[in-house]
mmCIF file of C-alpha atoms and ligand atoms in Angstrom:
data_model
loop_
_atom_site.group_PDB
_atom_site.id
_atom_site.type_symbol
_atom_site.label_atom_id
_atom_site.label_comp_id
_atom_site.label_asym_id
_atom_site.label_seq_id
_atom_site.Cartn_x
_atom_site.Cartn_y
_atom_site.Cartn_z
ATOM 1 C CA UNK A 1 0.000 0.000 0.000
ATOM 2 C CA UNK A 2 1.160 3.682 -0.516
ATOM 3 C CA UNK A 3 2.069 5.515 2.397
ATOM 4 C CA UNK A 4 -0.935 8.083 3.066
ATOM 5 C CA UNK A 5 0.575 10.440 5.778
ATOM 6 C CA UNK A 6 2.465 12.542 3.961
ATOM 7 C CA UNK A 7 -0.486 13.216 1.183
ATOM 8 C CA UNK A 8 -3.202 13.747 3.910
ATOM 9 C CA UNK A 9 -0.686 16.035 5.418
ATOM 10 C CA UNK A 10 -0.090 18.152 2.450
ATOM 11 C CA UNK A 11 -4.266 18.217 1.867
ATOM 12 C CA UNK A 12 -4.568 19.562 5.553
ATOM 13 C CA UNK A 13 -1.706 22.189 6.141
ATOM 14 C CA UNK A 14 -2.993 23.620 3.038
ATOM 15 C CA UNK A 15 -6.992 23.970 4.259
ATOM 16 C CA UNK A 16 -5.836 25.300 7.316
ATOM 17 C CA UNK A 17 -3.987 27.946 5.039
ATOM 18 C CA UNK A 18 -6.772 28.848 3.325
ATOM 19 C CA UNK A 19 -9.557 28.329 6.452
ATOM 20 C CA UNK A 20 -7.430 30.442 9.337
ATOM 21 C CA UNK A 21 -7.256 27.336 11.410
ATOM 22 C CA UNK A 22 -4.097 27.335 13.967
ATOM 23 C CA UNK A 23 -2.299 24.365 13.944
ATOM 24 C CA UNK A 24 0.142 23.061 16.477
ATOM 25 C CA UNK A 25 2.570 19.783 16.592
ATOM 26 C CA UNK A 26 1.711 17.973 20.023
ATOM 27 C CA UNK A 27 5.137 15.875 19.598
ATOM 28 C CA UNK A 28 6.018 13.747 17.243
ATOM 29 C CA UNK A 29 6.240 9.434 16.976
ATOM 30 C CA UNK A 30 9.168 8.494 14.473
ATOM 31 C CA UNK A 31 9.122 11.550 12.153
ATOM 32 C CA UNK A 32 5.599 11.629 11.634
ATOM 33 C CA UNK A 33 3.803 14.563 13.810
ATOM 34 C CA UNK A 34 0.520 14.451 15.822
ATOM 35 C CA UNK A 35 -1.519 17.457 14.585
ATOM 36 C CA UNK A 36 -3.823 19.352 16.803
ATOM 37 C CA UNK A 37 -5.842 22.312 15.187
ATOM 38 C CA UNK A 38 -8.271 24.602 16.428
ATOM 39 C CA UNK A 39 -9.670 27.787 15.157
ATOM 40 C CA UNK A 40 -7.398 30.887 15.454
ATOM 41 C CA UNK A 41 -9.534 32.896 17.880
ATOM 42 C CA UNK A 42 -10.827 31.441 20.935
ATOM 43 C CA UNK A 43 -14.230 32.621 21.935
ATOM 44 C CA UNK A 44 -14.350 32.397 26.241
ATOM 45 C CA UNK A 45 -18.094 32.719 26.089
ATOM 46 C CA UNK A 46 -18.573 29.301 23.636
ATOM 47 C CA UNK A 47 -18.244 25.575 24.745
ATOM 48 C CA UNK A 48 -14.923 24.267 24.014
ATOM 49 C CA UNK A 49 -14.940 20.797 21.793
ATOM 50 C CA UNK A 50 -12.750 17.891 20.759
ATOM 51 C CA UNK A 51 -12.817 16.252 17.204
ATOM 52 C CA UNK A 52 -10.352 13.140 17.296
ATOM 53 C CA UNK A 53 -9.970 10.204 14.990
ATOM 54 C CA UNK A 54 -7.288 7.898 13.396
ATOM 55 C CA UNK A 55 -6.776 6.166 16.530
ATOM 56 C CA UNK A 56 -5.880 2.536 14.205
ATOM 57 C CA UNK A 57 -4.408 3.024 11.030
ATOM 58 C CA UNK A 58 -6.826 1.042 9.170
ATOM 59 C CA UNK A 59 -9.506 3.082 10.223
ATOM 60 C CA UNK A 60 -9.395 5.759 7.301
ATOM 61 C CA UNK A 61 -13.369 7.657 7.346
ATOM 62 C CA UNK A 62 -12.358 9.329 10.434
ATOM 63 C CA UNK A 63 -9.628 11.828 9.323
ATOM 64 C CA UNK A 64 -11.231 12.116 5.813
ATOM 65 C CA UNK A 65 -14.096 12.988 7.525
ATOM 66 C CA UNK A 66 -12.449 15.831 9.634
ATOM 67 C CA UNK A 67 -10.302 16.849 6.722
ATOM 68 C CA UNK A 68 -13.562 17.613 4.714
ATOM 69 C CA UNK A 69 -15.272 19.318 7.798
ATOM 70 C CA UNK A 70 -12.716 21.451 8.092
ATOM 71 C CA UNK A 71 -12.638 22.141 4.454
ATOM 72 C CA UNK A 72 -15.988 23.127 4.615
ATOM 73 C CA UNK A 73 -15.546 26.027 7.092
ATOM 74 C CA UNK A 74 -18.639 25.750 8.474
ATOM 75 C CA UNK A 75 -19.522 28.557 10.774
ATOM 76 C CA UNK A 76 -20.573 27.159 14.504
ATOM 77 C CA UNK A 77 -21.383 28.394 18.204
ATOM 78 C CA UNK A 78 -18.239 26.262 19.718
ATOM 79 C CA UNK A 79 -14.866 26.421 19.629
ATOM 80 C CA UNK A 80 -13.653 23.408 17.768
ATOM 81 C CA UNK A 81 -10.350 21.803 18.243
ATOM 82 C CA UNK A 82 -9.144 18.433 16.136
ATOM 83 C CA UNK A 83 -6.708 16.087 16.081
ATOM 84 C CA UNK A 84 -7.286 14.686 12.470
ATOM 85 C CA UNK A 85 -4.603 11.811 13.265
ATOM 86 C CA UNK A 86 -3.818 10.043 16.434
ATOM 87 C CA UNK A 87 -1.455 7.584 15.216
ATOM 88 C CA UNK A 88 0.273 9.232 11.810
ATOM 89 C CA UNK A 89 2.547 5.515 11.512
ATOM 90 C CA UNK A 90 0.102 3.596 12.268
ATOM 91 C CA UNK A 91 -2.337 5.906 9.386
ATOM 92 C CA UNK A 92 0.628 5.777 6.642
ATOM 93 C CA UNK A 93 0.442 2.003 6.303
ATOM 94 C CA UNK A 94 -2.994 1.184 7.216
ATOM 95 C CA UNK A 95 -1.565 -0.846 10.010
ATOM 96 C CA UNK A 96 -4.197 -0.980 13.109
ATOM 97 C CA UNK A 97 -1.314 -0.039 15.487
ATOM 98 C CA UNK A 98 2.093 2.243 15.638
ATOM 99 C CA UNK A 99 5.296 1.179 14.140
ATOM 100 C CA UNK A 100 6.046 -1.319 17.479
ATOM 101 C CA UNK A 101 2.720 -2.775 17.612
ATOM 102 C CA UNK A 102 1.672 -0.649 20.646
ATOM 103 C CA UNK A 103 -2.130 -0.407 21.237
ATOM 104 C CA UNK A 104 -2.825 3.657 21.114
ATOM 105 C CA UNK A 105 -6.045 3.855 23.017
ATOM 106 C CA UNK A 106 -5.229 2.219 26.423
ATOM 107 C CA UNK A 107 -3.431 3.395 29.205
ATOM 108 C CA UNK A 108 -4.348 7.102 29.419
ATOM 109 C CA UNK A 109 -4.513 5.784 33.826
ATOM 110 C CA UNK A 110 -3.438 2.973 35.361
ATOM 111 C CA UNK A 111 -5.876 -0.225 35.376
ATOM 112 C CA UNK A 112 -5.321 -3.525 36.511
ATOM 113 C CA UNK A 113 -5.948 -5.129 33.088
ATOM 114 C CA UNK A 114 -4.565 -2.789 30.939
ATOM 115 C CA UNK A 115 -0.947 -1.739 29.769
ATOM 116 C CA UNK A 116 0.756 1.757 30.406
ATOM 117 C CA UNK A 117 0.108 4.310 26.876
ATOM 118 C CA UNK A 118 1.683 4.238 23.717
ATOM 119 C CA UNK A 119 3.812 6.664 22.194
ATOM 120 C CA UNK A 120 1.070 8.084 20.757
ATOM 121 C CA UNK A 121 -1.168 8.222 24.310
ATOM 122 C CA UNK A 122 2.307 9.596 26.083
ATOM 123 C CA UNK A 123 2.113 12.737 23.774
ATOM 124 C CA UNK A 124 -1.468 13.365 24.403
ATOM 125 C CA UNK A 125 -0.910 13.089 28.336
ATOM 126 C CA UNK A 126 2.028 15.435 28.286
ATOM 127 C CA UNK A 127 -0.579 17.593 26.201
ATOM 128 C CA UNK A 128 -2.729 17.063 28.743
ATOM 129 C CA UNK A 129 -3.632 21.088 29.730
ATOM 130 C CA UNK A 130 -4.407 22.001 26.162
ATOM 131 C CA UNK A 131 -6.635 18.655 25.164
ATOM 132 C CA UNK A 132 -8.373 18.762 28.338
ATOM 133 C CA UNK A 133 -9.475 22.574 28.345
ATOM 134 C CA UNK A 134 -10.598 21.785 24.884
ATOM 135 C CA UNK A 135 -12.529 19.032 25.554
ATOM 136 C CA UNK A 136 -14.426 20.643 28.265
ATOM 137 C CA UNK A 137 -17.524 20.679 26.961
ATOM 138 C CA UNK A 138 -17.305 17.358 24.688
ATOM 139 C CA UNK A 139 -15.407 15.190 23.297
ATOM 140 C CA UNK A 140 -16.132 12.815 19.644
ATOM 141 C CA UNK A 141 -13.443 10.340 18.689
ATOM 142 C CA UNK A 142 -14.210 8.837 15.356
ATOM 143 C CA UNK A 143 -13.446 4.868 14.747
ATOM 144 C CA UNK A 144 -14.408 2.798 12.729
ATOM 145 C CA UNK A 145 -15.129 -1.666 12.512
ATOM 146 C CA UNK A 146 -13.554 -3.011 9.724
ATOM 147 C CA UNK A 147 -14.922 -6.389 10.262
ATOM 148 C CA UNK A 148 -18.751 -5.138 11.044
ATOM 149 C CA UNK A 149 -21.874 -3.868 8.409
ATOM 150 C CA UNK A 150 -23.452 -2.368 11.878
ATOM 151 C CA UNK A 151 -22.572 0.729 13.627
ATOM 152 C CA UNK A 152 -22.216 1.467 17.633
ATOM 153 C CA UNK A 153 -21.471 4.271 19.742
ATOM 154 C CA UNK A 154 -18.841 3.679 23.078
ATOM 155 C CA UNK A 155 -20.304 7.028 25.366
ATOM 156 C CA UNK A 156 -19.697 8.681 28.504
ATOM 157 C CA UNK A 157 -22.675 11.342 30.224
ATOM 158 C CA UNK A 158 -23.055 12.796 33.497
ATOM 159 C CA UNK A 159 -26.461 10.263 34.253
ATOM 160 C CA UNK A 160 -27.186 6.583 35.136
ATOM 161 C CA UNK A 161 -28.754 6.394 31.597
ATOM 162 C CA UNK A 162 -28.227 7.539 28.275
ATOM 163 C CA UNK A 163 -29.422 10.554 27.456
ATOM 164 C CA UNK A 164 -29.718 12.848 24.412
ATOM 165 C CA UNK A 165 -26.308 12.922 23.291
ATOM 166 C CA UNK A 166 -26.156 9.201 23.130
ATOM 167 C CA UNK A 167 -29.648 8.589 21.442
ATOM 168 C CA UNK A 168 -28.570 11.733 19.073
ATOM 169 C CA UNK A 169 -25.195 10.103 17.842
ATOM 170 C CA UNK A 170 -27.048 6.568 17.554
ATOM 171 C CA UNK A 171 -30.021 8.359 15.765
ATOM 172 C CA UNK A 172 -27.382 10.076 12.838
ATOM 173 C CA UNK A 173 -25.295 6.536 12.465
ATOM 174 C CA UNK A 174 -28.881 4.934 12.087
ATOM 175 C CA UNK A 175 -29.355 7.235 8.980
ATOM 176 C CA UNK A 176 -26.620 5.962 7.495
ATOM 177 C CA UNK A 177 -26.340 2.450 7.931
ATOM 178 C CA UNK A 178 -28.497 -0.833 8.085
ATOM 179 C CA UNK A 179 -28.696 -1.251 11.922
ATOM 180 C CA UNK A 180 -27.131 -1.365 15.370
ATOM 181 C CA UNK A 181 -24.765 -4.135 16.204
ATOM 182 C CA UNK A 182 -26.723 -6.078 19.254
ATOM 183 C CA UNK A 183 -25.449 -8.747 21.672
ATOM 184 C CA UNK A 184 -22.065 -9.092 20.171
ATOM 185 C CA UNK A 185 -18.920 -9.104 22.446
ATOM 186 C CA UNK A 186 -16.182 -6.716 21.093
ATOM 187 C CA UNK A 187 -12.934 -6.073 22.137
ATOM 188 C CA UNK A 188 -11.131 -2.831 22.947
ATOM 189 C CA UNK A 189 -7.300 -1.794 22.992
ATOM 190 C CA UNK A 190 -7.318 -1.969 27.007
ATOM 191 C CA UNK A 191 -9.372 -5.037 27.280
ATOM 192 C CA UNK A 192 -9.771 -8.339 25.806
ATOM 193 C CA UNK A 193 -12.508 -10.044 26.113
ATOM 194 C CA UNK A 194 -14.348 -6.501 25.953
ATOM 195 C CA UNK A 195 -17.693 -4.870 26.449
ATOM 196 C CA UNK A 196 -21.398 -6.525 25.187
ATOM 197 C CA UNK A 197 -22.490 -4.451 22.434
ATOM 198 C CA UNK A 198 -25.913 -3.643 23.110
ATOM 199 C CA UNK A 199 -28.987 -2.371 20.709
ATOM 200 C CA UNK A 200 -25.534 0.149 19.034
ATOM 201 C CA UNK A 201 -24.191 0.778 22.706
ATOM 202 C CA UNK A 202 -21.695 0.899 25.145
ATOM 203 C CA UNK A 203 -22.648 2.800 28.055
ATOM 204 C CA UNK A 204 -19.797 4.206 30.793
ATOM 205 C CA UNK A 205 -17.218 1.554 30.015
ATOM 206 C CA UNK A 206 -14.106 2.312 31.787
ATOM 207 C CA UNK A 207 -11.208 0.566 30.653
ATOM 208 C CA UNK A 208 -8.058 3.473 30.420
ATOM 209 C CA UNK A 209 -9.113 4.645 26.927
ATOM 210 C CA UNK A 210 -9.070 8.677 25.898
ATOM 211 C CA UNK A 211 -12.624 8.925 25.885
ATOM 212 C CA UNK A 212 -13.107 7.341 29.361
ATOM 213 C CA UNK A 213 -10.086 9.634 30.444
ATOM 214 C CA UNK A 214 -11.302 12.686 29.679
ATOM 215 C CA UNK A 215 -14.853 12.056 30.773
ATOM 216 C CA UNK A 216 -12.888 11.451 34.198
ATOM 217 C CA UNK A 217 -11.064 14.264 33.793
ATOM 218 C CA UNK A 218 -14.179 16.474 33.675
ATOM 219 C CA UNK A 219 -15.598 16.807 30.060
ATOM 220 C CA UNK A 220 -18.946 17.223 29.765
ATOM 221 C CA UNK A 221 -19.555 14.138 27.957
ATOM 222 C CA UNK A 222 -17.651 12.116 25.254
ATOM 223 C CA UNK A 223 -17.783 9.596 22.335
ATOM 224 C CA UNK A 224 -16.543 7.048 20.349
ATOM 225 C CA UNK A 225 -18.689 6.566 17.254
ATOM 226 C CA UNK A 226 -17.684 2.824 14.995
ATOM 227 C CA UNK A 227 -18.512 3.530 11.368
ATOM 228 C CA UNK A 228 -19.100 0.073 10.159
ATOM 229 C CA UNK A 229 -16.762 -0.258 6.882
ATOM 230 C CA UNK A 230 -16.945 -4.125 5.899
ATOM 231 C CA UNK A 231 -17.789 -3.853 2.594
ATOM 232 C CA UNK A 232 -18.696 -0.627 2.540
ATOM 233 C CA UNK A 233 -17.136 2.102 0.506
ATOM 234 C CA UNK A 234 -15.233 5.256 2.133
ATOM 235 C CA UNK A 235 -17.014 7.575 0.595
ATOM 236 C CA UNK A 236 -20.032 6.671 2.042
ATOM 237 C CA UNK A 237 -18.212 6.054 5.329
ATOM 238 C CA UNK A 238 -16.727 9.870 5.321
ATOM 239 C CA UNK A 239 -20.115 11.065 4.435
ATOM 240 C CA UNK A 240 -21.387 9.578 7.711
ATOM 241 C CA UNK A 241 -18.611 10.885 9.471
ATOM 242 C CA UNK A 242 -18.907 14.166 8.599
ATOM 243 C CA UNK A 243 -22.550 14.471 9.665
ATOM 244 C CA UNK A 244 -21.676 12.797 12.917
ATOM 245 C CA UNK A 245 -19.263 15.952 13.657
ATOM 246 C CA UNK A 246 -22.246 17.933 13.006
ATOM 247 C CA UNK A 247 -24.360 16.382 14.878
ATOM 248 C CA UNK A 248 -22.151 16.220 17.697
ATOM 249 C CA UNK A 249 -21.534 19.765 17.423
ATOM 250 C CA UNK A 250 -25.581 20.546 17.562
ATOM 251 C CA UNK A 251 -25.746 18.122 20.392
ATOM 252 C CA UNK A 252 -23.549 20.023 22.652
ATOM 253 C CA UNK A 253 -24.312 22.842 22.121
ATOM 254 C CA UNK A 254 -27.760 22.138 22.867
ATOM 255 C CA UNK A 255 -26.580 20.482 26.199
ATOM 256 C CA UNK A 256 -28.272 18.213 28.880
HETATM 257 ZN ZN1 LIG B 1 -10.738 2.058 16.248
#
């Protein structure tokens, strides 16, 4: 396969050039940099939110997905922050995991199953002032399931049940795809066996991952969307993913 970083790179240096966005190197892993962007001016009076995605290589809708957003420019009531690409040697070969194997989103605290972070995770925790106070008010981190045709949501709110934001994000992957994965066991970079999948959902699950970090840490609520992609073509996947971001947006901005 082609290596991808480097063209992805190019695309998005040169849409924050034209868009205004500030963009800042959180550290690098090899030579390959972790990105984080936000808009230039910070407004103190609008909700602060994170966009994350290419966690696992493989998982390609994510970026894409962000890249376009942010291509788009569309105007919104938050300030937005993304990292386009959590693992950039991981992304350049479509390999799930970094260059040594490591799995990138686990060990963001100590568990007893669990291993300590990758490189990846220990540039995010020494960035840990900046992603927190941007994630304040939410948090979406997009994967995807390469070996599923039904979507799921991993979330994290401030009540015993699901509330909006959950049955919002289920509601826009339901528009795009067949149907919810249900009663199927999956497994995550921290544990193995994993969660029950249930009717699209994963509700609170803390195993040391970002998203369960930074709800801990104090963000409002967060996300993991899975954009099934067995057999089903990017485009359509970064379609999906793009109106997930929206959606997200809407969804905290609304609030509880
Ligand atoms: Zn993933």
């Amino acid at each position: 396969m082609k290596p991808q970083y480097g063209l992805f790179i190019r695309q998005l240096i040169r849409v924050c050039g034209n868009n205004g966005y500030w963009l800042k190197n959180l550290g690098s892993v090899g030579d390959k940099p972790i990105w984080f962007i936000r808009t230039a001016e910070l407004n103190p009076d609008l909700p602060n939110l994170l966009i994350v995605a290419g966690f696992h290589g493989e998982e390609k809708a994510g970026p894409w997905g962000i890249l376009k957003w942010l291509e788009a420019k569309k105007e919104v009531k938050a300030n937005i922050s993304c990292i386009p690409i959590v693992n950039p040697t991981g992304f350049n070969l479509g390999k799930r995991y970094n260059t040594w194997g490591e799995k990138s989103n686990g060990g963001f605290y100590l568990t007893k199953k669990g291993n300590g972070p990758s490189e990846e995770g220990k540039i995010l925790i020494a960035n840990k002032d900046l992603i927190i106070a941007s994630s304040k008010d939410g948090m979406l981190s997009t994967h995807e399931d390469i070996t599923s045709k039904d979507y799921y949501v991993y979330t994290f709110e401030h009540h015993r049940i699901p509330g909006k934001f959950t049955c919002g994000l289920l509601e826009t992957l339901g528009k795009h795809f067949e149907k919810p994965l249900n009663n199927i066991q999956v497994n995550t970079d921290a544990s193995d066996p994993g969660p029950y999948v249930v009717n699209g959902l994963v509700y609170r699950y803390c195993d040391g991952s970002f998203e369960d970090w930074l709800f801990k840490e104090g963000s409002a609520r967060t996300a993991v969307t899975e954009t099934p992609a067995h057999r089903i073509r990017l485009q359509r996947r970064v379609l999906a993913t793009i109106d997930i971001i929206n959606k997200f947006i809407d969804l905290c901005i609304e609030g509880d």
